Each structure stands twice: as C-alpha cells, then as structure tokens.
Short mmCIF file of C-alpha atoms in Angstrom, two decimals:
data_model
loop_
_atom_site.label_atom_id
_atom_site.label_comp_id
_atom_site.label_asym_id
_atom_site.label_seq_id
_atom_site.Cartn_x
_atom_site.Cartn_y
_atom_site.Cartn_z
CA MET A 1 162.49 153.56 110.41
CA TYR A 2 162.10 150.82 113.03
CA LYS A 3 158.59 152.05 113.78
CA ARG A 4 157.75 151.81 110.11
CA LYS A 5 159.02 148.21 109.97
CA GLU A 6 157.06 147.39 113.12
CA LYS A 7 153.89 148.77 111.50
CA ILE A 8 154.49 146.67 108.38
CA ILE A 9 155.02 143.55 110.52
CA ILE A 10 151.86 144.25 112.53
CA ILE A 11 149.81 144.79 109.36
CA ALA A 12 151.14 141.53 107.87
CA LEU A 13 150.22 139.65 111.06
CA ILE A 14 146.70 141.10 111.01
CA VAL A 15 146.23 140.08 107.36
CA ALA A 16 147.46 136.56 108.13
CA ILE A 17 145.11 136.23 111.12
CA ILE A 18 142.14 137.38 109.02
CA ALA A 19 143.01 134.90 106.27
CA VAL A 20 143.28 132.00 108.72
CA GLY A 21 140.05 133.01 110.43
CA GLY A 22 138.27 133.22 107.11
CA ALA A 23 139.45 129.77 106.06
CA LEU A 24 138.33 128.31 109.38
CA GLY A 25 134.99 130.05 109.04
CA ILE A 26 134.42 128.59 105.57
CA SER A 27 135.35 125.12 106.82
CA VAL A 28 132.95 125.36 109.77
CA TYR A 29 130.21 126.72 107.50
CA ARG A 30 130.62 123.82 105.08
CA GLU A 31 130.55 121.31 107.92
CA LYS A 32 127.40 122.82 109.39
CA ALA A 33 125.77 122.96 105.93
CA ALA A 34 126.45 119.27 105.41
CA GLN A 35 125.06 118.45 108.85
CA SER A 36 121.95 120.57 108.26
CA ASN A 37 121.09 118.83 104.97
CA PRO A 38 119.82 115.38 106.01
CA GLU A 39 118.31 114.79 102.53
CA THR A 40 121.81 114.62 101.03
CA THR A 41 122.91 112.13 103.66
CA ALA A 42 119.73 110.10 103.26
CA ALA A 43 120.14 109.94 99.47
CA ALA A 44 123.70 108.66 99.86
CA GLU A 45 122.54 106.04 102.33
CA GLN A 46 119.69 104.97 100.02
CA THR A 47 122.01 104.05 97.15
CA THR A 48 124.28 101.96 99.36
CA SER A 49 121.87 100.19 101.69
CA ILE A 50 118.69 99.46 99.75
CA SER A 51 117.80 96.57 97.44
CA GLY A 52 115.65 96.52 94.32
CA ALA A 53 112.82 94.74 96.12
CA GLU A 54 112.93 97.30 98.91
CA VAL A 55 112.88 100.32 96.61
CA ASP A 56 109.96 98.77 94.67
CA GLU A 57 107.97 98.69 97.92
CA ILE A 58 109.04 102.20 98.95
CA LEU A 59 108.02 103.61 95.56
CA LYS A 60 104.48 102.31 96.17
CA GLN A 61 104.25 104.53 99.25
CA GLN A 62 105.01 107.75 97.38
CA MET A 63 102.58 110.51 96.36
CA MET A 64 102.21 108.96 92.90
CA TYR A 65 103.47 105.56 91.81
CA VAL A 66 103.42 102.88 89.13
CA SER A 67 100.93 100.28 90.34
CA GLY A 68 101.23 97.97 87.33
CA ILE A 69 103.52 97.25 84.37
CA GLN A 70 102.59 95.59 81.08
CA TYR A 71 104.48 94.63 77.95
CA PHE A 72 102.51 94.40 74.71
CA TYR A 73 103.90 92.30 71.88
CA GLN A 74 102.98 93.63 68.46
CA ALA A 75 102.54 90.06 67.18
CA THR A 76 99.69 89.48 69.64
CA SER A 77 98.39 93.06 69.76
CA PRO A 78 97.01 93.83 66.28
CA ASN A 79 96.22 97.44 67.20
CA PHE A 80 99.92 98.15 67.81
CA LYS A 81 102.48 98.79 65.08
CA HIS A 82 105.32 98.12 67.53
CA ASP A 83 105.90 96.43 70.86
CA ALA A 84 105.04 98.71 73.78
CA MET A 85 105.85 99.09 77.44
CA GLY A 86 102.84 100.12 79.50
CA ALA A 87 102.49 101.55 82.99
CA THR A 88 99.46 101.95 85.24
CA VAL A 89 99.86 105.01 87.45
CA PHE A 90 98.04 105.61 90.74
CA ASN A 91 97.61 109.08 92.25
CA ASN A 92 98.18 108.50 95.95
CA SER A 93 98.18 112.21 96.79
CA ASP A 94 95.37 114.59 97.72
CA VAL A 95 95.91 116.87 94.72
CA SER A 96 94.90 116.71 91.05
CA ALA A 97 97.80 116.17 88.63
CA LYS A 98 97.60 117.62 85.13
CA SER A 99 100.76 115.85 83.97
CA PHE A 100 103.34 113.37 85.19
CA VAL A 101 106.59 111.79 84.05
CA VAL A 102 107.23 108.04 84.06
CA ALA A 103 110.71 106.49 83.69
CA PHE A 104 111.31 103.03 82.19
CA CYS A 105 114.22 100.57 82.38
CA ALA A 106 114.25 97.27 80.45
CA PHE A 107 115.98 93.90 80.81
CA ASP A 108 116.43 90.71 78.81
CA ALA A 109 115.64 87.14 79.85
CA GLU A 110 118.88 86.93 81.85
CA GLY A 111 118.22 90.14 83.72
CA LYS A 112 120.81 92.14 81.79
CA PRO A 113 119.97 95.78 81.01
CA ILE A 114 118.78 96.63 77.51
CA LYS A 115 119.07 100.00 75.83
CA ILE A 116 115.53 101.05 74.97
CA VAL A 117 115.11 102.09 71.34
CA GLN A 118 112.00 103.90 70.18
CA PRO A 119 110.56 103.35 66.66
CA ASP A 120 111.72 106.66 65.13
CA GLU A 121 115.08 106.64 66.87
CA GLN A 122 118.24 106.32 64.77
CA GLY A 123 120.75 105.81 67.57
CA GLU A 124 121.38 102.92 69.92
CA GLY A 125 118.89 104.10 72.52
CA GLY A 126 119.42 104.41 76.24
CA TYR A 127 119.11 102.39 79.44
CA LEU A 128 116.60 104.94 80.75
CA ARG A 129 113.66 106.42 78.89
CA THR A 130 111.03 108.83 80.20
CA ILE A 131 107.59 109.73 78.90
CA THR A 132 105.40 112.65 79.92
CA TYR A 133 101.66 112.07 80.15
CA ASP A 134 99.97 115.46 79.78
CA TYR A 135 96.19 115.61 80.22
CA THR A 136 96.04 118.93 78.39
CA LYS A 137 97.36 117.17 75.26
CA ALA A 138 95.82 113.74 75.68
CA GLN A 139 92.56 112.97 73.91
CA GLY A 140 89.57 112.68 76.19
CA SER A 141 87.42 114.71 78.54
CA LYS A 142 89.60 114.37 81.65
CA ALA A 143 91.67 117.40 82.64
CA ALA A 144 93.70 115.76 85.39
CA LEU A 145 94.41 112.58 87.32
CA GLU A 146 92.34 113.08 90.44
CA PRO A 147 93.30 111.87 93.95
CA LYS A 148 93.02 108.08 94.35
CA GLU A 149 92.44 107.63 90.61
CA THR A 150 94.35 105.38 88.21
CA CYS A 151 95.66 106.10 84.72
CA GLU A 152 96.13 103.04 82.48
CA ASP A 153 97.06 104.88 79.28
CA VAL A 154 100.82 105.32 79.67
CA LEU A 155 102.54 103.66 76.70
CA MET A 156 106.02 103.79 75.23
CA TYR A 157 106.54 102.11 71.85
CA VAL A 158 109.83 100.31 71.32
CA LYS A 159 111.77 98.35 68.69
CA ASN A 160 114.23 96.21 70.58
CA GLU A 161 116.59 93.32 69.94
CA PRO A 162 117.19 91.39 72.12
CA GLN A 163 113.62 91.06 73.27
CA ILE A 164 112.55 92.97 76.37
CA VAL A 165 111.37 90.54 79.03
CA THR A 166 111.29 92.56 82.27
CA VAL A 167 110.35 96.22 82.72
CA LYS A 168 110.87 98.47 85.72
CA ALA A 169 109.07 101.81 85.92
CA CYS A 170 108.87 104.74 88.30
CA VAL A 171 106.98 108.05 88.48
CA LYS A 172 109.68 110.70 88.36
CA SER A 173 107.47 113.73 89.03
CA TYR A 174 104.08 115.32 88.54
CA ILE A 175 102.64 118.81 88.15
CA SER A 176 99.41 119.63 89.95
CA THR A 177 96.58 121.70 88.51
CA ASN A 178 97.88 124.48 90.78
CA ASP A 179 101.26 124.28 88.99
CA ILE A 180 103.05 122.77 91.98
CA THR A 181 105.73 120.23 91.02
CA TRP A 182 106.37 117.12 93.09
CA GLU A 183 109.70 115.32 92.62
CA ASN A 184 109.97 111.69 93.67
CA PRO A 185 112.60 111.59 96.48
CA TYR A 186 113.49 108.00 95.50
CA TYR A 187 113.93 108.61 91.78
CA GLN A 188 117.72 108.77 92.01
CA THR A 189 117.68 105.54 94.01
CA PHE A 190 115.62 103.93 91.23
CA LEU A 191 118.27 105.02 88.71
CA GLN A 192 121.16 103.76 90.83
CA ILE A 193 119.58 100.32 91.14
CA TYR A 194 118.06 99.78 87.68
CA SER A 195 119.49 102.11 85.01
CA GLY A 196 122.18 100.17 83.15
CA ARG A 197 122.45 97.65 86.00
CA GLU A 198 121.88 93.92 85.93
CA LEU A 199 118.88 92.69 87.88
CA LYS A 200 119.81 91.00 91.13
CA GLN A 201 117.96 87.91 92.27
#
C-alpha cells in the first residue's frame, strides 16, 4: 500500500514539474518572440517619439507618397458640384502600381479635427476617410502609375460644416501590376498623429 502511495506521489510530482516547465517555456517563447519582432517595437516608438512635421517628412521617403494636397471650393470651381479634397501621388518605387489607397484627415481654421462627410452620406462622417484609385476602373488609356510618375487625379468630394481649412493625406497602400501589395509602414503613425487629433503647432 505504501508503494502505491509512493507511486501516486511520484506521478503527481512529475506532472507538477512538467506543468511548471511548460509555463516557463511559454514565457521564454513569448519573450523571445517580442525581442525578435523589431517592427512591433519600432511602431510603438514611432507613436510616442515622432511629431507631425517629422512624420510628414518620413512619408515623403516611402515607396509611394502624397506629394501635394489641394482643396477645391465649389463656389470657385464651377465644374464641381461639391467641395473636394485633392491629392497628388508620386510613385517613388521601381514597380508599376495598378491601384493605391489614399487616406485623408481634415481640420478647421483652429486646427481642430473635422469629421469628413461625403455628399451621399447620411451619418456624421468620420475623422478618417480613404479612397481607392484603381487604374482598371478609371477613365483613360493608362493601366498603371509607372515608377517616378505622378497622379494628380485623386479627389474626394465632401459636404462639411464647419469649413475644412487644412488637409492631411497619406498613401496607405498600393497593389502592383504583379499583384504584390505594399503597406505603408508609417500609416499607423499617421493615424495616431492626425486622425481625430488636434493639429499641434
């Protein structure tokens, strides 16, 4: 009977040792995984240590970026039925892009964020709006935005009160003619700084 109890005790000890070892192994694995993923650490550092002016400059060094922003007032633009935010996009990569996504944020005269409302929208809008420019659907003979070329046709129509005074825009991603997707590594930083945030002087 004592031998049986000893066996039960030994088995319980073995199970406990395995459980503790497994927990330690998971902890070590998680620690190593965090250490081996510098992109996660870099993203966290971006949102806490970078300013709007700095991210604007960094965005201009990416594979594709917004090189110019325009705001068209319907009152002075007879061809437009509504006000419109416009973006000029430059392909800084060495690949042809058949489509790309541009994100917009808007602000009033005091630098306070404005929810962007589009003409056919019934709700209150949102602090961030994206538009996809697809060459396969756009009118014209071009099939893609070639390397080192500029696209000046990106427009988003809006109906806003108060009046939009300042616009910030960023290329979120693009898809190449070889169906390879590029994601802007600083897109989340752009959101953290501008989406729903007041502009800092």
